[in-house]
């Protein structure tokens, strides 16, 4: 039984799916006809709940729960594919709510840094803004590439250095090791590198006439 999808990032493929697949199997044994959309909403609420542990000054707990939320994020899609319940609205809902969790995680992590360290607030604002905007831009870039170019950037042969699973895993590791600022900087750098790599690669492929002219 295949649980993954072609656009999975490296963390999803080699770590998250191994666990989410077990959870999905267990869920389907208990509930024969679960709603993927309800699972999406539950996972979103769990992700936002997890991020609030930064505000409570419990970064290690926050990091662990956020990684668990990243794992659980795969269950809705797995259930939808297995039960043949994939819908366009389901994909839209999942993508939109994922962004809410991403925003919550970075904002709460930034708040923790602001209130727990002596790091200059002005520099933190810039770093947090770049990390947050970069994260959203990665998702936007992938979505627009599929909508406008008819192809996910995965097929551009670009390393998946800033996929959502990678970003959340970095936050998980950074929270365990105490590298909070470094994690935000790394997410910002990797996200913008990825976006510009996609842009450059798309331009090159367009010059070769791969995409329709219009």
XYZ file of C-alpha atoms in Angstrom:
214
model
C 0.000 0.000 0.000
C 1.631 3.254 -1.171
C 1.198 6.223 1.148
C 3.408 8.876 -0.431
C 3.043 11.173 -3.399
C 5.508 12.266 -6.111
C 6.011 15.756 -4.653
C 7.012 14.542 -1.177
C 10.131 16.163 0.261
C 13.064 14.171 1.560
C 11.918 14.264 5.206
C 8.416 13.178 4.272
C 9.713 10.386 2.075
C 12.230 8.867 4.473
C 10.861 9.771 7.920
C 7.340 11.180 8.074
C 5.618 8.702 5.755
C 7.023 5.733 7.651
C 5.170 6.939 10.740
C 2.088 8.527 9.179
C 1.493 5.341 7.206
C 1.263 3.364 10.436
C -1.134 5.954 11.868
C -3.273 5.842 8.724
C -3.478 2.049 8.820
C -4.513 2.143 12.479
C -7.104 4.843 11.794
C -8.668 2.883 8.943
C -8.965 -0.182 11.141
C -10.888 1.806 13.744
C -12.843 4.066 11.374
C -13.760 2.627 7.987
C -14.801 5.897 6.369
C -13.002 8.897 7.927
C -13.287 12.351 6.389
C -9.951 13.652 5.004
C -11.138 17.244 5.463
C -11.900 16.677 9.147
C -8.444 15.165 9.568
C -6.987 18.259 7.893
C -8.783 20.549 10.331
C -7.701 18.460 13.335
C -4.078 18.473 12.174
C -4.209 22.245 11.705
C -5.553 22.817 15.198
C -2.888 20.489 16.589
C -0.138 22.377 14.732
C -1.325 25.753 16.033
C -1.690 24.301 19.539
C 1.887 22.974 19.323
C 3.313 26.359 18.356
C 1.842 27.992 21.472
C 4.302 26.070 23.627
C 6.905 28.610 22.473
C 4.830 31.314 24.142
C 4.750 29.141 27.269
C 8.574 29.036 27.152
C 8.660 25.306 26.392
C 10.627 25.225 23.124
C 11.617 21.557 23.287
C 7.996 20.458 23.740
C 6.982 22.838 20.944
C 9.598 21.423 18.581
C 8.622 17.818 19.251
C 4.915 18.517 18.829
C 5.514 20.514 15.640
C 7.392 17.574 14.124
C 4.513 15.322 15.168
C 2.113 17.757 13.494
C 4.246 17.548 10.341
C 3.926 13.761 10.435
C 0.170 13.897 11.034
C -0.156 16.326 8.126
C 0.326 13.399 5.774
C -2.581 11.355 7.135
C -5.391 13.300 5.438
C -3.851 12.853 2.003
C -3.110 9.185 2.613
C -6.702 8.545 3.660
C -7.998 10.486 0.651
C -5.861 8.479 -1.782
C -6.620 5.088 -0.230
C -10.387 5.701 -0.051
C -10.466 7.514 -3.392
C -11.714 10.695 -1.717
C -9.313 13.147 -3.335
C -11.040 16.423 -4.210
C -9.879 19.801 -5.467
C -11.425 21.464 -2.423
C -9.575 19.072 -0.125
C -6.270 20.034 -1.715
C -7.139 23.716 -1.458
C -8.171 23.382 2.195
C -5.029 21.470 3.119
C -2.745 23.984 1.422
C -4.470 27.000 2.968
C -4.528 25.597 6.505
C -0.880 24.515 6.220
C 0.000 28.176 5.729
C -1.854 29.083 8.928
C 0.242 26.567 10.839
C 3.458 27.824 9.218
C 2.619 31.392 10.229
C 1.727 30.352 13.768
C 4.955 28.389 14.224
C 7.300 31.124 13.005
C 5.459 33.919 14.822
C 5.415 32.004 18.114
C 9.049 30.943 17.760
C 10.004 34.556 17.070
C 8.036 35.682 20.114
C 9.920 33.162 22.231
C 13.259 34.508 20.981
C 12.137 38.088 21.581
C 11.076 37.434 25.175
C 13.749 34.927 26.160
C 16.983 36.305 24.725
C 18.856 39.576 24.398
C 18.863 39.353 20.612
C 18.125 42.824 19.131
C 14.447 43.194 18.297
C 15.171 45.085 15.053
C 17.344 42.276 13.679
C 14.890 39.655 14.869
C 12.073 41.396 13.020
C 14.007 41.254 9.747
C 15.039 37.630 10.224
C 11.522 36.544 11.181
C 10.013 38.448 8.273
C 12.405 36.790 5.825
C 11.763 33.333 7.281
C 7.992 33.794 7.207
C 7.805 35.394 3.773
C 10.237 32.821 2.394
C 8.152 29.949 3.721
C 4.999 31.345 2.156
C 6.809 32.101 -1.114
C 7.976 28.504 -1.428
C 4.412 27.246 -1.244
C 3.177 30.015 -3.537
C 5.925 29.268 -6.065
C 5.045 25.572 -6.145
C 1.336 26.297 -6.520
C 1.828 28.899 -9.261
C 4.235 26.666 -11.153
C 1.596 23.945 -11.275
C -1.204 26.375 -12.157
C 0.648 28.566 -14.671
C 3.285 26.229 -16.080
C 1.479 22.931 -15.675
C 4.407 21.412 -13.815
C 5.506 21.145 -10.174
C 9.068 22.455 -9.566
C 10.007 18.941 -8.427
C 10.234 18.081 -12.106
C 12.650 20.978 -12.707
C 15.303 18.806 -11.041
C 15.839 21.336 -8.274
C 16.939 20.019 -4.857
C 13.952 20.145 -2.430
C 15.917 22.164 0.116
C 12.992 24.192 1.477
C 9.905 22.009 1.302
C 7.519 22.277 4.236
C 8.625 18.980 5.743
C 12.249 20.172 5.672
C 11.410 23.546 7.232
C 9.423 22.027 10.083
C 12.109 19.413 10.671
C 14.713 22.181 10.934
C 12.506 23.931 13.497
C 12.233 20.650 15.386
C 16.027 20.199 15.461
C 16.676 23.858 16.255
C 14.241 23.740 19.155
C 15.909 20.644 20.612
C 19.411 22.067 20.251
C 18.627 25.659 21.216
C 19.539 27.140 17.813
C 16.492 29.366 17.469
C 17.911 32.350 15.572
C 20.093 30.101 13.446
C 17.042 28.057 12.479
C 15.078 31.115 11.382
C 18.042 32.351 9.349
C 18.512 28.948 7.719
C 14.831 28.730 6.791
C 14.956 32.220 5.275
C 18.116 31.503 3.274
C 17.016 28.094 1.987
C 13.534 29.359 1.103
C 14.753 32.287 -0.979
C 17.470 30.221 -2.635
C 14.829 27.685 -3.625
C 12.445 30.314 -4.988
C 15.127 31.919 -7.141
C 16.352 28.527 -8.327
C 12.819 27.709 -9.490
C 12.519 31.090 -11.201
C 15.828 30.716 -13.031
C 15.130 27.117 -14.014
C 11.629 28.001 -15.241
C 13.110 30.816 -17.336
C 15.636 28.429 -18.880
C 12.990 25.823 -19.648
C 10.744 28.490 -21.135
C 13.570 29.627 -23.413
C 13.771 26.037 -24.655
C 10.075 26.182 -25.487
C 8.929 23.668 -22.883
C 5.962 25.765 -21.765
C 3.123 27.006 -23.901
C 3.441 30.556 -25.143
C 0.541 32.794 -24.216
